[in-house]
């Protein structure tokens, strides 16, 4: 049988489906964050069942609701999250539950596969996606009737019907193929579950490093046998940023637009305030006033330079008391952060969004929080806009890629908490209150040092850039 899960794996990349059916997927231990996402999905599914029971019964108590019903169509199998039978009209409505806050195209393919299989056995009237309602605002106990929304996807499924039917036939061909020859590999090696099958012998600077290299171009280059940036023909059409990255890879020489860097840094106003947040964004809001997937800011690190040549002052805060962490944090932040000067971040969209959200949550601090956004300077833009391009950035402007190139004696490697998702999970475990005193103390220290490194890394990168243009 080819299941819906198989079909979705095929849409992700045909080679992933082949690898799954031929035991070629790499066996990896799920991270704590992976386990969190799995648990969150199960929580959403359980709450969605409660929602459907209430919703369907409120429409018509004669409707028959059934969970996890399986349909088959020859080689294809579909297990529905929920099926509702309408005895009056003798038709069925299908419901698929998704933990996202909106309907994505892959959800329509998913629902379409389900419909094609189910309608062979029963008359299907509607197919719907049950998803988290992004406008839900928690006030008191979780209200499942407001937490979820239902979106009908009949028209979108019909638009894709022929494509889905042809796709599942090709997916079946992939599953029965004795070898991977001629099967399309994925275009995202960093997230590939079977790199030895999809990307054997990947070079140090593969074509996937090119910024914003979307599927069509990547597939064209693969079909031409081009995997390395060094082998891309000079005449191949690339965007300006892609051409620039390809050139620095081929020559081995970084590109630095000194005037652009100088002009950008000239915008900075003392005191310089290097700021970084750590957050947690659960699907089901934990505290009143929050929406689904809204970030709770639980930690910050702040390095302050009062004047040129001054020593940095460091401030930090980690919420460890019960209750909304954001309220605890914002009071400390506004006490530590100077009321003037540039607020330097890495990825302005993230910190600025958190400030706007906290301004809504805590209106008494609205003016100060929005005032921070008026002073924000995004240091990452020097790299994302292509003012400084280095082969070893691998087409990324992430601080995890930039720091090792600019500052070789500072690294996240070897830290007890080296990544943001690990920081998030460490804080969640800390707040669960199940650690020993020693474990809790060590976790607090590790969280503080990780966040401090984020702002220290910005400081060091800024110092290198300032030296370059001095």
Tab-separated table of C-alpha atoms in Angstrom:
chain	number	residue	atom	x	y	z
A	1	UNK	CA	0.000	0.000	0.000
A	2	UNK	CA	1.058	3.579	-0.696
A	3	UNK	CA	-0.135	5.658	2.266
A	4	UNK	CA	-0.701	9.367	2.602
A	5	UNK	CA	2.529	9.578	4.588
A	6	UNK	CA	4.357	7.929	1.689
A	7	UNK	CA	2.831	10.363	-0.775
A	8	UNK	CA	3.843	13.385	1.295
A	9	UNK	CA	7.369	12.016	1.509
A	10	UNK	CA	7.325	11.694	-2.290
A	11	UNK	CA	6.279	15.346	-2.635
A	12	UNK	CA	9.106	16.347	-0.314
A	13	UNK	CA	11.495	14.529	-2.670
A	14	UNK	CA	10.932	11.293	-4.634
A	15	UNK	CA	14.335	10.048	-3.446
A	16	UNK	CA	13.211	10.355	0.173
A	17	UNK	CA	10.335	7.987	-0.539
A	18	UNK	CA	12.632	5.534	-2.317
A	19	UNK	CA	15.095	5.681	0.589
A	20	UNK	CA	12.302	5.084	3.119
A	21	UNK	CA	11.043	2.035	1.228
A	22	UNK	CA	14.551	0.634	0.830
A	23	UNK	CA	15.778	1.243	4.382
A	24	UNK	CA	18.175	3.994	3.318
A	25	UNK	CA	17.026	6.760	5.668
A	26	UNK	CA	19.659	7.686	8.223
A	27	UNK	CA	18.763	6.602	11.735
A	28	UNK	CA	19.102	9.626	13.999
A	29	UNK	CA	18.143	10.188	17.602
A	30	UNK	CA	15.411	12.839	17.848
A	31	UNK	CA	16.558	15.990	19.609
A	32	UNK	CA	14.664	17.387	22.581
A	33	UNK	CA	13.202	19.947	20.223
A	34	UNK	CA	12.071	17.205	17.814
A	35	UNK	CA	10.393	15.412	20.712
A	36	UNK	CA	8.761	18.677	21.770
A	37	UNK	CA	7.285	19.138	18.290
A	38	UNK	CA	6.002	15.556	18.287
A	39	UNK	CA	4.398	16.033	21.692
A	40	UNK	CA	2.906	19.346	20.609
A	41	UNK	CA	1.399	17.679	17.542
A	42	UNK	CA	-0.182	15.023	19.739
A	43	UNK	CA	-1.551	17.710	22.057
A	44	UNK	CA	-3.099	19.567	19.109
A	45	UNK	CA	-4.618	16.340	17.750
A	46	UNK	CA	-6.223	15.550	21.111
A	47	UNK	CA	-7.638	19.053	21.520
A	48	UNK	CA	-8.844	19.021	17.912
A	49	UNK	CA	-10.844	15.864	18.636
A	50	UNK	CA	-12.561	17.628	21.519
A	51	UNK	CA	-13.190	20.596	19.231
A	52	UNK	CA	-14.728	18.431	16.496
A	53	UNK	CA	-16.996	16.607	18.917
A	54	UNK	CA	-18.373	19.929	20.167
A	55	UNK	CA	-18.482	21.534	16.730
A	56	UNK	CA	-20.160	18.664	14.876
A	57	UNK	CA	-22.721	18.029	17.585
A	58	UNK	CA	-23.623	21.725	17.639
A	59	UNK	CA	-24.454	21.540	13.922
A	60	UNK	CA	-26.651	18.443	13.991
A	61	UNK	CA	-26.793	15.753	16.648
A	62	UNK	CA	-27.743	13.217	13.975
A	63	UNK	CA	-24.319	13.512	12.342
A	64	UNK	CA	-22.011	10.541	12.957
A	65	UNK	CA	-18.402	11.410	13.834
A	66	UNK	CA	-15.680	8.792	13.456
A	67	UNK	CA	-11.938	9.125	14.057
A	68	UNK	CA	-9.095	7.347	12.249
A	69	UNK	CA	-11.242	5.566	9.671
A	70	UNK	CA	-9.213	3.863	6.935
A	71	UNK	CA	-10.119	3.817	3.240
A	72	UNK	CA	-8.398	1.892	0.442
A	73	UNK	CA	-8.272	2.174	-3.319
A	74	UNK	CA	-6.286	-0.719	-4.740
A	75	UNK	CA	-2.650	0.193	-4.020
A	76	UNK	CA	-3.510	3.348	-2.051
A	77	UNK	CA	-4.543	3.737	1.565
A	78	UNK	CA	-5.780	6.744	3.545
A	79	UNK	CA	-6.509	6.989	7.253
A	80	UNK	CA	-8.638	10.026	7.974
A	81	UNK	CA	-8.227	12.090	11.124
A	82	UNK	CA	-12.011	12.461	11.225
A	83	UNK	CA	-14.981	11.469	9.072
A	84	UNK	CA	-18.502	12.823	9.498
A	85	UNK	CA	-21.457	10.973	8.001
A	86	UNK	CA	-24.571	12.973	7.212
A	87	UNK	CA	-27.473	10.460	7.226
A	88	UNK	CA	-29.919	13.013	5.861
A	89	UNK	CA	-27.995	13.494	2.628
A	90	UNK	CA	-26.091	10.178	2.823
A	91	UNK	CA	-22.705	11.827	2.234
A	92	UNK	CA	-19.417	12.074	4.083
A	93	UNK	CA	-17.282	15.059	5.062
A	94	UNK	CA	-13.561	14.550	5.632
A	95	UNK	CA	-11.469	16.423	8.198
A	96	UNK	CA	-7.678	16.564	8.388
A	97	UNK	CA	-6.069	18.060	11.510
A	98	UNK	CA	-2.964	20.229	11.153
A	99	UNK	CA	-1.030	21.883	13.965
A	100	UNK	CA	-0.142	24.943	11.863
A	101	UNK	CA	-2.014	28.232	12.177
A	102	UNK	CA	-2.908	28.395	8.469
A	103	UNK	CA	-3.465	26.094	5.495
A	104	UNK	CA	-0.382	25.440	3.370
A	105	UNK	CA	-0.216	23.990	-0.123
A	106	UNK	CA	1.148	20.673	1.140
A	107	UNK	CA	-1.971	20.375	3.308
A	108	UNK	CA	-4.109	20.584	0.169
A	109	UNK	CA	-2.083	17.800	-1.471
A	110	UNK	CA	-2.515	15.793	1.724
A	111	UNK	CA	-6.279	16.318	1.796
A	112	UNK	CA	-6.515	15.695	-1.940
A	113	UNK	CA	-4.818	12.318	-1.639
A	114	UNK	CA	-7.241	11.436	1.145
A	115	UNK	CA	-10.251	12.454	-0.918
A	116	UNK	CA	-9.218	10.508	-4.008
A	117	UNK	CA	-8.908	7.350	-1.943
A	118	UNK	CA	-12.028	7.831	0.198
A	119	UNK	CA	-14.411	8.657	-2.642
A	120	UNK	CA	-13.850	5.232	-4.177
A	121	UNK	CA	-15.600	3.727	-1.136
A	122	UNK	CA	-18.069	6.439	-0.065
A	123	UNK	CA	-19.724	9.585	-1.489
A	124	UNK	CA	-17.603	12.528	-0.328
A	125	UNK	CA	-19.211	15.975	-0.037
A	126	UNK	CA	-16.539	18.174	1.520
A	127	UNK	CA	-12.927	17.969	2.610
A	128	UNK	CA	-11.788	20.334	5.357
A	129	UNK	CA	-8.617	21.281	7.197
A	130	UNK	CA	-8.846	21.780	10.955
A	131	UNK	CA	-6.024	24.073	12.035
A	132	UNK	CA	-5.038	26.327	14.897
A	133	UNK	CA	-6.790	29.695	14.862
A	134	UNK	CA	-3.985	32.264	14.805
A	135	UNK	CA	-6.350	34.961	16.136
A	136	UNK	CA	-7.229	33.022	19.286
A	137	UNK	CA	-6.274	34.982	22.402
A	138	UNK	CA	-6.046	33.032	25.610
A	139	UNK	CA	-8.055	34.357	28.526
A	140	UNK	CA	-8.408	31.833	31.347
A	141	UNK	CA	-8.810	28.140	30.520
A	142	UNK	CA	-8.133	27.009	26.952
A	143	UNK	CA	-11.317	27.350	24.869
A	144	UNK	CA	-11.070	24.658	22.176
A	145	UNK	CA	-14.051	26.084	20.278
A	146	UNK	CA	-12.000	29.264	19.713
A	147	UNK	CA	-8.574	27.631	19.502
A	148	UNK	CA	-9.348	25.951	16.163
A	149	UNK	CA	-10.671	26.991	12.776
A	150	UNK	CA	-12.023	24.937	9.881
A	151	UNK	CA	-11.049	25.760	6.289
A	152	UNK	CA	-12.812	24.091	3.365
A	153	UNK	CA	-10.410	23.119	0.572
A	154	UNK	CA	-12.808	21.573	-1.968
A	155	UNK	CA	-11.936	24.019	-4.763
A	156	UNK	CA	-8.201	23.802	-4.209
A	157	UNK	CA	-8.331	20.010	-4.160
A	158	UNK	CA	-10.256	19.967	-7.436
A	159	UNK	CA	-7.659	22.249	-9.024
A	160	UNK	CA	-4.949	19.749	-8.071
A	161	UNK	CA	-6.930	16.542	-8.664
A	162	UNK	CA	-5.169	15.489	-11.883
A	163	UNK	CA	-1.761	16.406	-10.513
A	164	UNK	CA	-2.377	14.407	-7.330
A	165	UNK	CA	-3.650	11.407	-9.297
A	166	UNK	CA	-0.578	11.451	-11.548
A	167	UNK	CA	1.711	12.068	-8.587
A	168	UNK	CA	0.531	9.086	-6.617
A	169	UNK	CA	1.045	6.852	-9.663
A	170	UNK	CA	4.606	8.102	-9.976
A	171	UNK	CA	5.085	7.671	-6.236
A	172	UNK	CA	4.055	4.043	-6.628
A	173	UNK	CA	6.603	3.664	-9.423
A	174	UNK	CA	9.283	5.078	-7.112
A	175	UNK	CA	8.457	2.631	-4.322
A	176	UNK	CA	8.780	-0.348	-6.684
A	177	UNK	CA	11.959	0.848	-8.404
A	178	UNK	CA	14.879	-1.502	-7.623
A	179	UNK	CA	17.461	1.321	-7.740
A	180	UNK	CA	17.543	5.082	-7.197
A	181	UNK	CA	18.741	5.749	-10.745
A	182	UNK	CA	16.684	8.479	-12.389
A	183	UNK	CA	14.795	9.372	-9.198
A	184	UNK	CA	14.829	13.037	-8.254
A	185	UNK	CA	16.906	13.866	-5.170
A	186	UNK	CA	16.032	16.668	-2.756
A	187	UNK	CA	17.446	20.159	-3.040
A	188	UNK	CA	18.109	20.778	0.662
A	189	UNK	CA	21.132	18.746	1.743
A	190	UNK	CA	21.295	20.359	5.196
A	191	UNK	CA	17.882	18.937	6.060
A	192	UNK	CA	18.103	15.739	4.038
A	193	UNK	CA	17.206	12.480	5.882
A	194	UNK	CA	19.289	10.398	3.455
A	195	UNK	CA	22.321	12.495	2.362
A	196	UNK	CA	24.320	9.438	1.289
A	197	UNK	CA	21.559	8.659	-1.216
A	198	UNK	CA	20.502	12.170	-2.275
A	199	UNK	CA	23.868	13.906	-2.103
A	200	UNK	CA	26.794	11.474	-2.254
A	201	UNK	CA	30.187	13.173	-2.416
A	202	UNK	CA	28.814	16.685	-1.960
A	203	UNK	CA	31.625	19.264	-2.477
A	204	UNK	CA	32.631	21.891	0.100
A	205	UNK	CA	30.798	24.608	-1.828
A	206	UNK	CA	27.743	23.005	-3.439
A	207	UNK	CA	25.274	24.909	-5.602
A	208	UNK	CA	22.839	24.876	-2.667
A	209	UNK	CA	25.031	27.479	-0.937
A	210	UNK	CA	23.954	30.107	-3.467
A	211	UNK	CA	21.590	32.573	-1.740
A	212	UNK	CA	17.934	32.168	-2.710
A	213	UNK	CA	18.619	29.365	-5.159
A	214	UNK	CA	15.094	28.076	-5.633
A	215	UNK	CA	14.104	24.640	-6.843
A	216	UNK	CA	13.918	25.291	-10.580
A	217	UNK	CA	17.478	26.574	-10.948
A	218	UNK	CA	18.897	23.972	-8.599
A	219	UNK	CA	17.153	21.227	-10.562
A	220	UNK	CA	18.388	22.647	-13.879
A	221	UNK	CA	21.971	22.646	-12.647
A	222	UNK	CA	21.631	19.117	-11.267
A	223	UNK	CA	20.305	17.911	-14.615
A	224	UNK	CA	23.368	19.432	-16.266
A	225	UNK	CA	25.576	17.484	-13.871
A	226	UNK	CA	26.597	20.628	-11.965
A	227	UNK	CA	26.771	20.177	-8.191
A	228	UNK	CA	29.722	22.393	-7.276
A	229	UNK	CA	29.573	26.185	-7.506
A	230	UNK	CA	33.000	26.049	-9.125
A	231	UNK	CA	31.485	24.174	-12.076
A	232	UNK	CA	28.615	26.572	-12.800
A	233	UNK	CA	29.060	27.895	-16.376
A	234	UNK	CA	29.809	31.613	-16.460
A	235	UNK	CA	26.911	32.124	-18.872
A	236	UNK	CA	24.350	30.471	-16.574
A	237	UNK	CA	21.763	33.079	-15.456
A	238	UNK	CA	22.148	33.878	-11.773
A	239	UNK	CA	20.906	36.807	-9.725
A	240	UNK	CA	23.359	39.541	-8.789
A	241	UNK	CA	23.818	38.154	-5.266
A	242	UNK	CA	24.231	34.614	-6.599
A	243	UNK	CA	26.828	35.792	-9.107
A	244	UNK	CA	28.737	37.551	-6.344
A	245	UNK	CA	28.800	34.467	-4.124
A	246	UNK	CA	29.799	32.252	-7.066
A	247	UNK	CA	32.642	34.631	-7.881
A	248	UNK	CA	34.094	34.627	-4.361
A	249	UNK	CA	33.904	30.819	-4.289
A	250	UNK	CA	35.590	30.454	-7.674
A	251	UNK	CA	38.351	32.961	-6.878
A	252	UNK	CA	38.684	32.046	-3.215
A	253	UNK	CA	38.767	35.777	-2.417
A	254	UNK	CA	36.164	37.456	-0.196
A	255	UNK	CA	34.315	40.527	-1.435
A	256	UNK	CA	34.073	43.579	0.822
A	257	UNK	CA	32.388	46.802	-0.202
A	258	UNK	CA	34.289	48.977	2.267
A	259	UNK	CA	32.340	52.136	1.482
A	260	UNK	CA	28.985	50.405	1.978
A	261	UNK	CA	30.166	48.898	5.271
A	262	UNK	CA	31.528	52.267	6.392
A	263	UNK	CA	28.304	54.082	5.504
A	264	UNK	CA	26.261	51.474	7.349
A	265	UNK	CA	28.349	51.609	10.527
A	266	UNK	CA	28.223	55.409	10.402
A	267	UNK	CA	24.522	55.151	11.288
A	268	UNK	CA	25.403	53.915	14.779
A	269	UNK	CA	24.895	56.295	17.677
A	270	UNK	CA	26.492	55.870	21.128
A	271	UNK	CA	25.810	54.372	23.546
A	272	UNK	CA	25.914	51.166	21.489
A	273	UNK	CA	23.553	48.551	22.914
A	274	UNK	CA	23.974	44.985	21.628
A	275	UNK	CA	20.772	43.091	22.424
A	276	UNK	CA	19.608	39.490	21.975
A	277	UNK	CA	16.411	37.673	23.083
A	278	UNK	CA	15.674	33.994	23.701
A	279	UNK	CA	12.078	32.854	23.338
A	280	UNK	CA	9.642	29.937	23.476
A	281	UNK	CA	6.564	29.773	21.217
A	282	UNK	CA	4.122	26.978	22.139
A	283	UNK	CA	1.204	26.117	19.858
A	284	UNK	CA	-1.239	26.386	22.759
A	285	UNK	CA	-0.642	29.652	24.636
A	286	UNK	CA	0.566	29.138	28.179
A	287	UNK	CA	-0.493	32.500	29.615
A	288	UNK	CA	-3.353	34.954	29.210
A	289	UNK	CA	-2.909	37.544	26.480
A	290	UNK	CA	-0.886	35.296	24.180
A	291	UNK	CA	-1.883	33.871	20.797
A	292	UNK	CA	-0.917	30.451	19.367
A	293	UNK	CA	2.779	30.234	18.513
A	294	UNK	CA	3.409	33.702	19.918
A	295	UNK	CA	6.922	34.005	21.322
A	296	UNK	CA	7.359	34.410	25.057
A	297	UNK	CA	10.616	36.283	25.677
A	298	UNK	CA	12.268	34.627	28.651
A	299	UNK	CA	15.859	35.886	28.451
A	300	UNK	CA	18.073	38.666	27.166
A	301	UNK	CA	21.731	39.565	27.006
A	302	UNK	CA	22.891	43.164	26.630
A	303	UNK	CA	26.364	44.594	26.000
A	304	UNK	CA	26.616	48.390	26.297
A	305	UNK	CA	29.433	50.681	25.093
A	306	UNK	CA	28.894	54.180	26.479
A	307	UNK	CA	31.414	55.887	24.200
A	308	UNK	CA	34.166	55.099	21.672
A	309	UNK	CA	37.010	53.292	23.408
A	310	UNK	CA	34.979	52.519	26.536
A	311	UNK	CA	34.786	49.086	28.136
A	312	UNK	CA	31.608	47.126	27.602
A	313	UNK	CA	29.095	46.769	30.406
A	314	UNK	CA	27.166	43.493	30.344
A	315	UNK	CA	23.618	42.972	31.605
A	316	UNK	CA	21.560	39.816	31.515
A	317	UNK	CA	18.243	38.443	32.665
A	318	UNK	CA	16.677	34.980	32.728
A	319	UNK	CA	13.090	34.452	33.897
A	320	UNK	CA	13.044	31.664	36.486
A	321	UNK	CA	9.955	32.558	38.519
A	322	UNK	CA	6.490	31.118	37.797
A	323	UNK	CA	4.204	33.163	35.567
A	324	UNK	CA	4.517	35.091	32.332
A	325	UNK	CA	8.275	35.453	31.669
A	326	UNK	CA	7.802	38.500	29.459
A	327	UNK	CA	6.422	40.680	32.221
A	328	UNK	CA	9.361	39.767	34.471
A	329	UNK	CA	11.803	40.450	31.652
A	330	UNK	CA	10.549	43.773	30.339
A	331	UNK	CA	10.896	45.510	33.699
A	332	UNK	CA	14.551	44.472	33.966
A	333	UNK	CA	15.238	45.282	30.313
A	334	UNK	CA	13.980	48.850	30.533
A	335	UNK	CA	16.044	49.372	33.674
A	336	UNK	CA	19.233	48.058	32.037
A	337	UNK	CA	18.892	49.426	28.496
A	338	UNK	CA	19.989	53.065	28.065
A	339	UNK	CA	17.225	55.342	26.822
A	340	UNK	CA	19.404	56.584	23.957
A	341	UNK	CA	21.799	55.128	21.425
A	342	UNK	CA	21.554	52.436	18.776
A	343	UNK	CA	20.117	49.052	19.703
A	344	UNK	CA	22.152	46.553	17.692
A	345	UNK	CA	20.630	43.180	16.871
A	346	UNK	CA	21.207	40.308	14.463
A	347	UNK	CA	18.012	39.926	12.426
A	348	UNK	CA	15.925	42.993	13.127
A	349	UNK	CA	12.624	41.350	12.211
A	350	UNK	CA	12.821	38.985	15.173
A	351	UNK	CA	13.652	41.393	18.004
A	352	UNK	CA	11.424	44.144	16.605
A	353	UNK	CA	8.463	41.758	16.423
A	354	UNK	CA	8.999	40.700	20.022
A	355	UNK	CA	9.062	44.348	21.125
A	356	UNK	CA	5.785	45.054	19.310
A	357	UNK	CA	4.167	42.001	20.876
A	358	UNK	CA	5.345	42.945	24.363
A	359	UNK	CA	4.046	46.478	23.771
A	360	UNK	CA	0.597	44.943	23.203
A	361	UNK	CA	0.887	42.615	26.180
A	362	UNK	CA	2.091	45.294	28.600
A	363	UNK	CA	0.573	48.619	27.465
A	364	UNK	CA	2.086	50.478	30.402
A	365	UNK	CA	5.480	49.946	28.704
A	366	UNK	CA	4.260	50.441	25.147
A	367	UNK	CA	6.029	53.738	24.485
A	368	UNK	CA	9.416	52.509	25.738
A	369	UNK	CA	9.242	49.205	23.845
A	370	UNK	CA	8.244	50.782	20.545
A	371	UNK	CA	10.925	53.383	21.149
A	372	UNK	CA	13.509	50.581	21.143
A	373	UNK	CA	12.401	49.677	17.611
A	374	UNK	CA	12.975	53.260	16.494
A	375	UNK	CA	16.647	52.808	17.451
A	376	UNK	CA	17.258	49.295	16.083
A	377	UNK	CA	20.217	48.652	13.806
A	378	UNK	CA	20.537	45.257	12.119
A	379	UNK	CA	24.203	44.245	11.966
A	380	UNK	CA	23.274	41.176	9.931
A	381	UNK	CA	22.345	43.352	6.944
A	382	UNK	CA	25.991	44.014	6.155
A	383	UNK	CA	26.160	40.332	5.246
A	384	UNK	CA	22.621	39.699	3.994
A	385	UNK	CA	22.822	42.682	1.615
A	386	UNK	CA	26.117	41.447	0.212
A	387	UNK	CA	28.430	44.197	1.499
A	388	UNK	CA	30.696	41.443	2.842
A	389	UNK	CA	30.694	38.037	1.140
A	390	UNK	CA	33.067	35.216	2.051
A	391	UNK	CA	33.186	31.685	0.592
A	392	UNK	CA	33.007	30.195	4.083
A	393	UNK	CA	29.746	31.985	4.871
A	394	UNK	CA	28.240	29.339	2.557
A	395	UNK	CA	25.685	31.818	1.282
A	396	UNK	CA	24.317	32.456	4.770
A	397	UNK	CA	24.152	35.591	6.898
A	398	UNK	CA	23.611	33.575	10.085
A	399	UNK	CA	25.879	34.589	12.936
A	400	UNK	CA	26.802	30.898	13.312
A	401	UNK	CA	28.443	31.090	9.854
A	402	UNK	CA	29.840	34.611	10.037
A	403	UNK	CA	31.476	34.416	13.475
A	404	UNK	CA	33.986	31.599	12.737
A	405	UNK	CA	35.240	33.525	9.698
A	406	UNK	CA	35.609	36.939	11.317
A	407	UNK	CA	36.539	35.863	14.848
A	408	UNK	CA	38.416	32.572	14.865
A	409	UNK	CA	38.988	32.404	18.635
A	410	UNK	CA	35.290	32.596	19.527
A	411	UNK	CA	32.920	29.721	18.863
A	412	UNK	CA	29.650	28.090	19.874
A	413	UNK	CA	31.233	24.652	19.521
A	414	UNK	CA	31.689	22.741	22.742
A	415	UNK	CA	29.188	24.840	24.703
A	416	UNK	CA	26.658	22.924	26.838
A	417	UNK	CA	23.961	24.870	24.984
A	418	UNK	CA	25.148	25.742	21.460
A	419	UNK	CA	21.855	26.469	19.643
A	420	UNK	CA	18.657	28.403	20.086
A	421	UNK	CA	16.327	25.398	20.036
A	422	UNK	CA	18.415	23.755	22.769
A	423	UNK	CA	18.199	26.936	24.831
A	424	UNK	CA	14.441	26.901	24.406
A	425	UNK	CA	14.129	23.294	25.567
A	426	UNK	CA	16.537	23.821	28.470
A	427	UNK	CA	14.365	26.686	29.736
A	428	UNK	CA	11.181	24.633	29.350
A	429	UNK	CA	12.732	21.804	31.381
A	430	UNK	CA	13.985	24.278	33.976
A	431	UNK	CA	10.522	25.783	34.404
A	432	UNK	CA	8.927	22.333	34.690
A	433	UNK	CA	10.571	22.135	38.128
A	434	UNK	CA	11.736	18.549	37.815
A	435	UNK	CA	15.490	19.225	38.068
A	436	UNK	CA	17.643	18.826	41.150
A	437	UNK	CA	19.084	22.016	42.618
A	438	UNK	CA	22.469	21.299	41.043
A	439	UNK	CA	20.922	20.561	37.640
A	440	UNK	CA	18.842	23.720	37.798
A	441	UNK	CA	21.833	25.853	38.765
A	442	UNK	CA	23.901	24.394	35.918
A	443	UNK	CA	21.064	24.967	33.428
A	444	UNK	CA	20.688	28.589	34.493
A	445	UNK	CA	24.425	29.166	34.054
A	446	UNK	CA	24.464	27.444	30.645
A	447	UNK	CA	21.522	29.516	29.424
A	448	UNK	CA	23.151	32.740	30.572
A	449	UNK	CA	26.447	31.910	28.879
A	450	UNK	CA	24.759	30.945	25.615
A	451	UNK	CA	22.776	34.171	25.366
A	452	UNK	CA	25.812	36.208	26.415
A	453	UNK	CA	27.780	34.682	23.542
A	454	UNK	CA	25.103	35.843	21.099
A	455	UNK	CA	25.667	39.490	22.001
A	456	UNK	CA	29.429	39.045	22.459
A	457	UNK	CA	29.581	37.562	18.954
A	458	UNK	CA	27.864	40.697	17.627
A	459	UNK	CA	30.346	42.864	19.518
A	460	UNK	CA	33.334	40.997	18.079
A	461	UNK	CA	31.964	41.043	14.538
A	462	UNK	CA	31.314	44.781	14.841
A	463	UNK	CA	34.872	45.362	16.096
A	464	UNK	CA	36.308	43.498	13.079
A	465	UNK	CA	34.139	45.505	10.681
A	466	UNK	CA	35.048	48.785	12.388
A	467	UNK	CA	38.734	47.924	12.057
A	468	UNK	CA	38.312	47.144	8.373
A	469	UNK	CA	36.894	50.581	7.585
A	470	UNK	CA	39.008	52.577	10.041
